[in-house]
Each structure stands twice: as structure tokens, then as C-alpha cells.
CSV table of C-alpha atoms and ligand atoms in Angstrom, one decimal:
chain,number,residue,atom,x,y,z
Y,1,MET,CA,-0.3,0.3,0.0
Y,2,PRO,CA,1.3,2.7,-1.0
Y,3,VAL,CA,-0.2,6.0,0.0
Y,4,PHE,CA,-0.5,6.7,3.8
Y,5,PRO,CA,-3.3,9.2,6.0
Y,6,ALA,CA,-0.5,11.3,7.4
Y,7,THR,CA,-0.5,10.8,11.3
Y,8,ALA,CA,2.3,12.1,13.6
Y,9,ASP,CA,4.2,7.7,13.8
Y,10,TYR,CA,3.6,8.4,9.3
Y,11,ILE,CA,4.9,11.8,9.6
Y,12,ARG,CA,7.3,10.9,11.5
Y,13,ILE,CA,8.7,7.5,9.3
Y,14,ALA,CA,8.2,9.8,6.4
Y,15,ALA,CA,10.6,12.0,7.9
Y,16,VAL,CA,13.3,9.7,8.9
Y,17,ALA,CA,12.7,8.2,5.4
Y,18,LEU,CA,13.1,11.4,3.9
Y,19,ALA,CA,16.7,12.4,5.9
Y,20,GLY,CA,17.5,8.9,5.0
Y,21,GLY,CA,18.3,9.5,1.4
Y,22,ASP,CA,14.7,7.4,0.2
Y,23,ILE,CA,11.5,9.5,-2.0
Y,24,VAL,CA,8.1,10.1,-0.6
Y,25,ALA,CA,5.0,12.0,-2.4
Y,26,ILE,CA,4.0,14.9,0.1
Y,27,PRO,CA,0.7,17.3,0.7
Y,28,THR,CA,1.9,21.2,0.3
Y,29,GLU,CA,-1.5,24.2,-0.1
Y,30,THR,CA,-0.2,24.7,-3.8
Y,31,VAL,CA,-0.1,21.1,-4.8
Y,32,TYR,CA,1.7,17.6,-4.1
Y,33,GLY,CA,5.2,17.9,-4.5
Y,34,LEU,CA,7.5,14.7,-4.4
Y,35,GLY,CA,10.5,15.3,-1.8
Y,36,ALA,CA,14.0,14.2,-1.4
Y,37,ASN,CA,16.7,15.4,1.1
Y,38,ALA,CA,18.3,18.0,-0.8
Y,39,LEU,CA,21.4,17.4,1.2
Y,40,ASP,CA,22.2,14.1,-0.4
Y,41,ALA,CA,22.5,13.7,-4.6
Y,42,ALA,CA,22.0,10.3,-4.6
Y,43,ALA,CA,18.0,10.7,-2.9
Y,44,VAL,CA,17.3,13.4,-6.3
Y,45,VAL,CA,18.9,11.9,-8.4
Y,46,LYS,CA,15.5,9.6,-7.6
Y,47,ILE,CA,13.6,12.2,-8.3
Y,48,PHE,CA,14.9,13.2,-11.6
Y,49,ALA,CA,14.5,10.0,-12.8
Y,50,VAL,CA,10.8,8.5,-11.6
Y,51,LYS,CA,9.6,12.2,-12.9
Y,52,GLU,CA,11.4,11.4,-15.9
Y,53,ARG,CA,12.4,15.1,-15.7
Y,54,PRO,CA,15.6,16.4,-17.4
Y,55,ARG,CA,18.5,17.0,-15.9
Y,56,PHE,CA,18.2,21.2,-16.4
Y,57,ASN,CA,14.7,21.8,-15.3
Y,58,PRO,CA,15.7,23.0,-11.9
Y,59,LEU,CA,14.1,21.7,-8.2
Y,60,ILE,CA,12.1,24.5,-5.6
Y,61,VAL,CA,14.0,23.6,-1.9
Y,62,HIS,CA,11.2,23.0,1.2
Y,63,VAL,CA,13.0,25.0,4.2
Y,64,PRO,CA,10.6,25.8,8.0
Y,65,GLY,CA,12.1,29.5,7.4
Y,66,ILE,CA,14.0,32.9,7.1
Y,67,GLU,CA,16.5,31.5,9.3
Y,68,GLU,CA,17.3,28.3,7.5
Y,69,ALA,CA,17.3,30.1,3.8
Y,70,GLU,CA,20.3,32.1,5.4
Y,71,ALA,CA,22.6,29.2,5.2
Y,72,TYR,CA,21.8,28.4,1.2
Y,73,ALA,CA,21.5,31.9,-0.4
Y,74,GLU,CA,21.6,35.6,-0.4
Y,75,ILE,CA,18.9,37.0,0.9
Y,76,SER,CA,19.3,40.3,-0.9
Y,77,GLY,CA,16.8,44.0,1.7
Y,78,PRO,CA,14.0,42.6,-1.2
Y,79,ALA,CA,14.0,39.6,-1.0
Y,80,ARG,CA,14.0,39.1,3.6
Y,81,LYS,CA,11.2,41.4,2.1
Y,82,LEU,CA,9.0,39.4,0.3
Y,83,MET,CA,9.8,36.3,3.1
Y,84,ALA,CA,8.4,38.3,6.4
Y,85,ALA,CA,5.3,39.5,4.3
Y,86,PHE,CA,4.8,36.1,2.3
Y,87,TRP,CA,6.1,32.8,4.0
Y,88,PRO,CA,5.5,30.3,5.5
Y,89,GLY,CA,2.8,30.2,1.6
Y,90,PRO,CA,2.5,30.3,-2.3
Y,91,LEU,CA,5.6,32.2,-2.6
Y,92,THR,CA,9.5,30.8,-4.4
Y,93,LEU,CA,12.0,33.1,-4.7
Y,94,VAL,CA,14.9,31.8,-7.2
Y,95,LEU,CA,18.5,33.4,-5.3
Y,96,ARG,CA,22.1,33.6,-5.5
Y,97,ARG,CA,23.4,30.6,-3.9
Y,98,ARG,CA,26.3,31.0,-1.2
Y,99,THR,CA,28.7,29.8,-1.8
Y,100,ASP,CA,29.5,27.1,0.7
Y,101,CYS,CA,25.5,26.0,-0.1
Y,102,PRO,CA,25.4,22.3,0.8
Y,103,ILE,CA,22.7,22.0,-1.1
Y,104,ALA,CA,23.0,19.3,-4.4
Y,105,ASP,CA,24.6,20.9,-7.3
Y,106,LEU,CA,22.1,18.4,-8.7
Y,107,VAL,CA,19.0,20.3,-7.5
Y,108,SER,CA,20.2,23.7,-9.0
Y,109,ALA,CA,20.7,22.0,-12.5
Y,110,GLY,CA,23.8,24.0,-12.6
Y,111,LEU,CA,22.3,26.7,-12.4
Y,112,ASP,CA,24.0,29.5,-9.1
Y,113,THR,CA,20.8,29.8,-8.2
Y,114,ILE,CA,18.4,28.3,-5.9
Y,115,ALA,CA,14.0,28.0,-5.5
Y,116,LEU,CA,13.3,28.0,-2.0
Y,117,ARG,CA,9.9,28.2,-0.6
Y,118,SER,CA,8.6,27.9,3.1
Y,119,PRO,CA,5.5,25.7,3.1
Y,120,ASN,CA,2.1,26.5,4.6
Y,121,HIS,CA,1.2,23.2,5.3
Y,122,LYS,CA,0.7,21.7,8.7
Y,123,VAL,CA,1.9,17.7,7.1
Y,124,ALA,CA,4.4,19.7,5.3
Y,125,ARG,CA,5.7,21.9,8.2
Y,126,SER,CA,5.9,18.7,10.4
Y,127,LEU,CA,8.0,16.7,7.8
Y,128,LEU,CA,10.8,19.5,7.5
Y,129,GLU,CA,10.9,19.3,11.4
Y,130,ALA,CA,10.5,15.9,12.2
Y,131,ALA,CA,13.4,15.0,8.7
Y,132,ARG,CA,15.6,18.5,9.7
Y,133,VAL,CA,17.4,18.4,5.7
Y,134,PRO,CA,15.8,20.7,3.2
Y,135,ILE,CA,13.1,19.0,0.7
Y,136,ALA,CA,13.9,19.6,-2.6
Y,137,ALA,CA,10.2,18.7,-3.8
Y,138,PRO,CA,9.1,19.6,-7.1
Y,139,SER,CA,5.0,18.5,-8.3
Y,140,ALA,CA,4.5,15.1,-8.4
Y,141,ASN,CA,3.2,14.4,-11.4
Y,142,ARG,CA,5.4,12.8,-14.8
Y,143,SER,CA,7.3,15.5,-16.6
Y,144,GLY,CA,4.9,17.4,-18.2
Y,145,ARG,CA,1.6,16.4,-17.0
Y,146,LEU,CA,-0.8,18.1,-14.4
Y,147,SER,CA,0.0,18.7,-11.1
Y,148,PRO,CA,-1.4,16.2,-8.7
Y,149,THR,CA,-3.3,17.7,-5.6
Y,150,SER,CA,-4.1,14.6,-3.9
Y,151,ALA,CA,-2.9,11.5,-2.7
Y,152,ALA,CA,-5.1,10.1,-5.7
Y,153,ASP,CA,-3.4,12.0,-7.9
Y,154,VAL,CA,-0.5,11.6,-7.5
Y,155,GLU,CA,-0.9,7.4,-7.2
Y,156,ALA,CA,-2.4,7.6,-10.9
Y,157,GLU,CA,0.8,9.1,-11.5
Y,158,PHE,CA,3.4,6.1,-10.5
Y,159,GLY,CA,1.4,3.5,-9.6
Y,160,ASP,CA,2.9,1.9,-6.5
Y,161,LYS,CA,6.3,3.1,-7.3
Y,162,ILE,CA,6.7,5.1,-4.6
Y,163,THR,CA,5.3,5.9,-1.2
Y,164,ILE,CA,2.7,8.7,-0.6
Y,165,LEU,CA,2.3,11.3,2.2
Y,166,ASP,CA,-2.2,11.6,2.7
Y,167,GLY,CA,-2.7,15.0,4.0
Y,168,GLY,CA,-5.4,15.9,2.3
Y,169,PRO,CA,-6.5,17.5,-1.3
Y,170,SER,CA,-4.1,20.4,-2.0
Y,171,ALA,CA,-6.6,23.7,-0.4
Y,172,LEU,CA,-5.1,25.7,-3.4
Y,173,GLY,CA,-4.5,24.2,-6.4
Y,174,LEU,CA,-1.3,25.7,-8.2
Y,175,GLU,CA,1.8,26.3,-7.4
Y,176,SER,CA,3.8,29.0,-6.9
Y,177,THR,CA,4.7,31.8,-8.0
Y,178,VAL,CA,8.1,31.6,-8.8
Y,179,LEU,CA,9.8,35.6,-8.8
Y,180,GLY,CA,13.9,35.6,-9.4
Y,181,LEU,CA,16.0,38.0,-7.4
Y,182,ALA,CA,19.2,37.0,-8.0
Y,183,ASP,CA,19.8,40.4,-9.0
Y,184,ASP,CA,18.9,44.1,-8.6
Y,185,GLU,CA,15.2,43.7,-10.8
Y,186,VAL,CA,12.2,41.4,-9.5
Y,187,LEU,CA,10.9,38.4,-12.2
Y,188,LEU,CA,7.5,36.8,-12.6
Y,189,LEU,CA,9.7,33.2,-13.4
Y,190,ARG,CA,6.5,31.3,-12.8
Y,191,ALA,CA,2.7,33.2,-12.3
Y,192,GLY,CA,1.2,31.1,-9.5
Y,193,ALA,CA,-1.1,31.4,-6.6
Y,194,LEU,CA,-0.1,34.3,-4.8
Y,195,PRO,CA,-1.2,36.6,-7.6
Y,196,ARG,CA,0.6,39.6,-8.9
Y,197,GLU,CA,-0.8,42.3,-7.7
Y,198,ALA,CA,-0.8,41.3,-4.3
Y,199,LEU,CA,3.4,41.1,-5.0
Y,200,GLU,CA,3.1,44.4,-6.3
Y,201,GLU,CA,1.6,46.2,-4.0
Y,202,HIS,CA,3.8,44.9,-1.6
Y,203,LEU,CA,7.1,46.0,-3.7
Y,204,ARG,CA,5.2,49.3,-4.8
Y,205,ARG,CA,6.4,48.5,-8.0
Y,206,PRO,CA,5.4,46.5,-11.1
Y,207,LEU,CA,6.9,42.6,-11.8
Y,208,LEU,CA,9.2,42.5,-14.6
Y,209,SER,CA,9.0,39.4,-17.4
Y,210,PRO,CA,12.2,37.8,-17.9
Y,211,ALA,CA,13.2,38.7,-21.3
Y,212,LYS,CA,13.4,35.6,-23.9
Y,213,ASP,CA,16.8,34.8,-23.4
Y,214,GLU,CA,16.8,34.9,-19.6
Y,215,ALA,CA,13.9,32.1,-20.1
Y,216,ALA,CA,16.6,29.3,-20.8
Y,217,GLY,CA,17.1,30.3,-16.9
Y,218,SER,CA,13.9,28.6,-16.0
Y,219,PRO,CA,13.1,26.3,-17.4
Y,220,GLY,CA,10.3,25.3,-16.4
Y,221,ARG,CA,8.6,27.9,-19.0
Y,222,LEU,CA,8.4,25.4,-21.1
Y,223,ALA,CA,5.5,26.9,-23.9
Y,224,ALA,CA,4.4,23.5,-23.5
Y,225,HIS,CA,3.6,21.6,-20.6
Y,226,TYR,CA,0.2,20.4,-18.2
Y,227,ALA,CA,0.1,18.1,-21.5
Y,228,THR,CA,-4.0,16.4,-21.6
Y,229,SER,CA,-4.4,13.7,-24.3
Y,230,THR,CA,-7.4,15.6,-25.2
Y,231,PRO,CA,-7.0,18.3,-27.0
Y,232,LEU,CA,-8.2,21.9,-25.4
Y,233,ARG,CA,-9.5,24.4,-27.1
Y,234,LEU,CA,-9.3,27.8,-25.3
Y,235,MET,CA,-11.7,31.1,-24.7
Y,236,ALA,CA,-14.8,28.9,-26.2
Y,237,THR,CA,-18.1,30.5,-25.9
Y,238,ARG,CA,-20.1,27.3,-26.4
Y,239,PRO,CA,-18.9,23.6,-26.8
Y,240,GLU,CA,-19.6,21.7,-29.4
Y,241,ALA,CA,-21.1,18.1,-30.2
Y,242,ASN,CA,-18.4,15.0,-29.1
Y,243,GLU,CA,-16.5,18.1,-26.8
Y,244,ALA,CA,-15.8,18.1,-23.4
Y,245,PHE,CA,-16.1,20.9,-21.5
Y,246,LEU,CA,-14.9,23.1,-19.0
Y,247,ALA,CA,-17.0,25.9,-18.0
Y,248,PHE,CA,-16.0,29.6,-15.1
Y,249,GLY,CA,-18.9,32.1,-14.4
Y,250,PRO,CA,-22.5,32.1,-14.0
Y,251,ALA,CA,-22.9,33.0,-17.6
Y,252,ALA,CA,-21.7,29.2,-18.7
Y,253,PRO,CA,-24.4,27.8,-21.1
Y,254,ALA,CA,-26.3,24.7,-20.3
Y,255,PHE,CA,-24.3,21.3,-21.9
Y,256,ASP,CA,-25.5,18.3,-21.6
Y,257,GLY,CA,-22.0,16.5,-21.7
Y,258,PRO,CA,-19.6,15.7,-20.0
Y,259,VAL,CA,-19.2,18.9,-18.0
Y,260,ILE,CA,-16.9,20.6,-15.2
Y,261,ASN,CA,-17.5,23.9,-13.7
Y,262,LEU,CA,-14.8,26.2,-12.0
Y,263,SER,CA,-16.8,28.1,-10.0
Y,264,PRO,CA,-20.4,28.6,-10.4
Y,265,HIS,CA,-20.2,32.3,-9.2
Y,266,GLY,CA,-16.6,33.2,-10.8
Y,267,ASP,CA,-14.3,32.7,-7.7
Y,268,LEU,CA,-11.1,32.3,-9.2
Y,269,ALA,CA,-10.5,30.9,-5.9
Y,270,GLU,CA,-12.7,28.4,-6.2
Y,271,ALA,CA,-11.5,27.2,-9.4
Y,272,ALA,CA,-8.4,27.4,-8.7
Y,273,ALA,CA,-8.8,25.2,-6.1
Y,274,LYS,CA,-9.9,22.4,-8.6
Y,275,PHE,CA,-8.4,23.5,-11.2
Y,276,PHE,CA,-6.3,20.7,-12.2
Y,277,ALA,CA,-8.8,17.5,-10.4
Y,278,SER,CA,-11.7,18.9,-13.0
Y,279,LEU,CA,-9.3,19.0,-16.6
Y,280,ARG,CA,-8.1,14.9,-15.2
Y,281,LYS,CA,-11.5,13.9,-14.6
Y,282,LEU,CA,-12.3,15.7,-18.5
Y,283,ASP,CA,-10.2,14.6,-19.4
Y,284,ALA,CA,-10.4,10.9,-19.3
Y,285,ALA,CA,-13.9,11.5,-20.5
Y,286,GLY,CA,-12.8,10.3,-24.3
Y,287,ALA,CA,-13.9,14.0,-25.9
Y,288,LYS,CA,-13.0,14.5,-29.0
Y,289,ALA,CA,-11.6,18.4,-27.6
Y,290,ILE,CA,-12.4,20.0,-24.3
Y,291,ALA,CA,-13.4,23.3,-24.3
Y,292,VAL,CA,-12.5,26.1,-22.3
Y,293,MET,CA,-14.6,28.7,-21.4
Y,294,PRO,CA,-12.6,33.0,-21.1
Y,295,ILE,CA,-10.7,33.2,-17.9
Y,296,PRO,CA,-10.7,36.5,-16.6
Y,297,ASN,CA,-6.9,36.9,-17.0
Y,298,HIS,CA,-6.7,39.4,-12.8
Y,299,GLY,CA,-5.3,37.8,-9.9
Y,300,LEU,CA,-5.2,34.1,-9.5
Y,301,GLY,CA,-6.7,34.1,-13.7
Y,302,GLU,CA,-3.4,35.2,-14.5
Y,303,ALA,CA,-1.8,31.8,-13.5
Y,304,LEU,CA,-5.1,29.1,-14.6
Y,305,ASN,CA,-4.4,31.2,-17.9
Y,306,ASP,CA,-1.3,30.9,-18.0
Y,307,ARG,CA,-1.5,26.6,-17.6
Y,308,LEU,CA,-4.3,26.7,-20.4
Y,309,ARG,CA,-1.4,28.0,-22.5
Y,310,ARG,CA,1.2,25.8,-21.6
Y,311,ALA,CA,-1.7,22.5,-21.4
Y,312,ALA,CA,-3.2,23.4,-24.8
Y,313,ALA,CA,0.4,24.1,-26.6
Y,314,ALA,CA,1.0,20.6,-25.4
Y,315,SER,CA,-1.5,18.7,-26.2
Y,316,SER,CA,-1.8,20.2,-29.9
Y,317,ILE,CA,2.3,19.1,-29.4
Y,318,GLU,CA,1.2,15.4,-28.2
Y,319,HIS,CA,-1.9,15.0,-31.1
Y,320,GLN,CA,0.4,16.7,-33.5
Y,321,ALA,CA,2.8,13.2,-32.2
Y,322,LYS,CA,0.3,10.6,-32.3
Y,323,ALA,CA,-1.0,11.6,-35.6
Y,324,ALA,CA,2.4,11.2,-36.8
Y,325,ALA,CA,3.2,8.3,-34.9
Y,326,PRO,CA,2.4,5.9,-37.8
Y,327,ALA,CA,4.1,7.4,-41.0
Y,328,THR,CA,7.4,7.4,-38.3
Y,329,ARG,CA,6.9,3.7,-38.4
Y,330,VAL,CA,6.6,3.0,-41.8
Y,331,LEU,CA,10.0,5.6,-42.1
Y,332,THR,CA,11.8,3.0,-40.0
Y,333,ARG,CA,10.5,-0.6,-40.3
L,401,LIG,O1,4.2,25.1,-5.7
L,401,LIG,C1,5.1,25.2,-5.6
L,401,LIG,O2,5.8,24.9,-6.5
L,401,LIG,C2,5.0,23.1,-5.5
L,401,LIG,C3,6.0,22.6,-4.3
L,401,LIG,C4,5.3,21.1,-4.0
L,401,LIG,O3,6.2,23.2,-3.8
L,401,LIG,N1,6.8,22.6,-6.7
L,401,LIG,C5,6.9,23.1,-8.7
L,401,LIG,O4,7.8,22.6,-8.0
L,401,LIG,O5,5.8,23.3,-8.8
L,401,LIG,P1,8.2,22.9,-9.7
L,401,LIG,O6,9.5,22.0,-10.0
L,401,LIG,O7,7.3,21.4,-10.3
L,401,LIG,O8,8.3,23.8,-10.3
L,401,LIG,C6,9.7,24.5,-9.7
L,401,LIG,C7,9.4,25.8,-10.8
L,401,LIG,C8,10.0,25.1,-12.5
L,401,LIG,O9,9.1,26.3,-13.0
L,401,LIG,C9,11.6,25.4,-12.4
L,401,LIG,O10,11.8,26.0,-13.0
L,401,LIG,C10,11.5,27.0,-11.3
L,401,LIG,O11,10.8,26.8,-10.7
L,401,LIG,N2,13.0,27.1,-10.5
L,401,LIG,C11,13.8,26.6,-9.4
L,401,LIG,N3,14.4,26.9,-9.8
L,401,LIG,C12,15.3,27.5,-10.5
L,401,LIG,C13,15.9,28.3,-10.5
L,401,LIG,N4,16.8,28.4,-9.6
L,401,LIG,N5,16.3,29.2,-10.8
L,401,LIG,C14,14.8,29.5,-12.2
L,401,LIG,N6,14.1,28.8,-12.0
L,401,LIG,C15,14.0,27.6,-11.1
L,402,LIG,MG1,5.1,21.2,-12.4
């Protein structure tokens, strides 16, 4: 049985396993993570292997708070203020690694930066406290797939290959917001569960977007990610026959095919919490496409639209690959 309830006993056992070099899927308030001791390169290698994650894509390291972060990264004034304001919570800061940073180089994928986050989830925090090591944890999905927001989602991704600590559904449902602070400016590397508006109000300046060539520095910005096997049709006002329908808000038209309204009241937080699970469900409906209604682009809508755009790019690439597969076989025969 790979899924264990997050009782005090199992948290203790999982902490010992993590500190000893095993990987364990853990709940956080954003999405489930695939955790490993960040100090242990052999443990971190297992994450890349199980996820089939490209080695050039660095991992987020989870820490209890600012004090621990100081051992790993150079923390500028603005970074410290952001941590004080938003930690624990869904904010990841990419900072310059300290020269004596003991975290495995593999975690940073060869970059001179490190991504740090302090999760706001009881189980994740208890684990960090008990394991007494920083925990590297990317989202617990196979590389390029939808992020998991429940233990069952993780199990569906990996079967009994990994141990999962079940801490209930993730309350926020979208990954953390990632900011780049290694230089003087503050870059929004990934929109996420902490909306841009809250950060800009705190910083009293707009967040910058990384230049195109800088996107290589944050490989998670790959255009195609969060793939469903059903193609997505974005900005749909109404679904067509044989489609599934991901609706949003009170204006959603009625539909007698597979349909989920992310929030009939138009509440973006509710939509975020239901987002990945809803996409998974509609993806399993065997429809020719998933029609997705427009979602407003403010607040959490920015991250939702980012995930939708990348999912659409990924599913169309996958679709083309599938369509091309027979021809490829003929060529190689
Ligand atoms: O909410 C979250 O952030 C979840 C939970 C488990 O904490 N984790 C998560 O990890 O989403 P992952 O690996 O799926 O996404 C990490 C993102 C990727 O886009 C990665 O490229 C970026 O953070 N990242 C990590 N380290 C980086 C670095 N040193 N420089 C730039 N980007 C980095
Ligand atoms: Mg991910």
C-alpha cells in the first residue's frame, strides 16, 4: 500500500525515510510534491528518474523559514521583506546560492541560483521539522503532466512506485508563484497561487517579465507543459458536440455532455482549487476536445490562463506526434 494517512506516526516514519535518502510524495497547500533530502545528491537523482524530468530543470527546495534559507542563499533586502510578508506560503524565491551552500548541485541544475519556498501546510511543516533537512520537491507528476492536488492523483501518476503521504486535497490547487531575485530586479518567472497584484502592492513596483533569452534560466517556463491527452480549445463560448466543457462563471451555457464549472459564482480561488482535478476528469471523458471558457486574467486568473495556454500547447504537440506516429513507424521499418 503506497498511500499512508498523514498521522503523527507516519509523518515521523516519512521524515526518517526522507532524511535517509528515500523519496516520498508529500502534501503542500499548492500541489503535492515529490520530496527528497536536498543535501543528498543520490536522493535527488531519484526524483529526476521517477519524474523523467530533464536534468536541466532545477527543483524547488522547501525550508521551514528565513533562518534556514540563510544557510543556502544570499538574501537581499527585498527578498527578506518578501519572505517576512509571504512565508510560509505559495511564494518561491530564486536567489543566488551561497558559495558554501550544501544543497546538491543537481537541485540547481548547474545554475548558480537556488529556488526556496516555505510551505504553509501542517504536514509539510511537521515533516521539515522532523527530518531536519531541506526537502527538494517538484510537483509530484510525471514531467510535463498535470500537477496533482490529491494523494489519489499522485497514485494515478506513479502507481505503487512511490510512497505517498495523504494530507487531503491541496487547498490552493495551483503551484507557487516563482520570483527571480538573483539580480537587482524582481522577475516573475512563473505566475502562481500568490497573485501578481499582492506582490506588486507589497513591492510598490511592477513585476518584470524575463527577457526571452532569460527564459532558459527558468526551464519550467517551457511553453508545452501540463499536457492532457485530449486537445484543449481555449476561449470557447460554448462547447460543440463530442467535446467536454470546462466552464467558468454564471454565464456558462447549459451542456448535456461532460461538463465542470470551475466556479459558478466566478470565484477565481474556487476555480484554482478545482482546476487540475477538473482537467484530469474531463481528460478521461474520451471527448474529441475540451472546450475551455475564457477566464479573467486578473488575480489567480493569470496563473490559470498560463497553465491553460501551456496545456493547450502541450496537448496539440502530443496530438500531432500521435497523428504522425504511423508514418514514423513506416519510415523506421
Ligand atoms: O507549489 C510549488 O511550487 C510546488 C510544491 C510542491 O511546492 N512545486 C513545484 O515544483 O511546482 P516544480 O518543480 O514543478 O516547479 C518548479 C519551478 C520550475 O518552473 C523550475 O524551472 C523553477 O521552479 N525553478 C526552480 N529552481 C530554479 C532556479 N534556480 N532558477 C530558475 N527557476 C527555477
Ligand atoms: Mg511541476
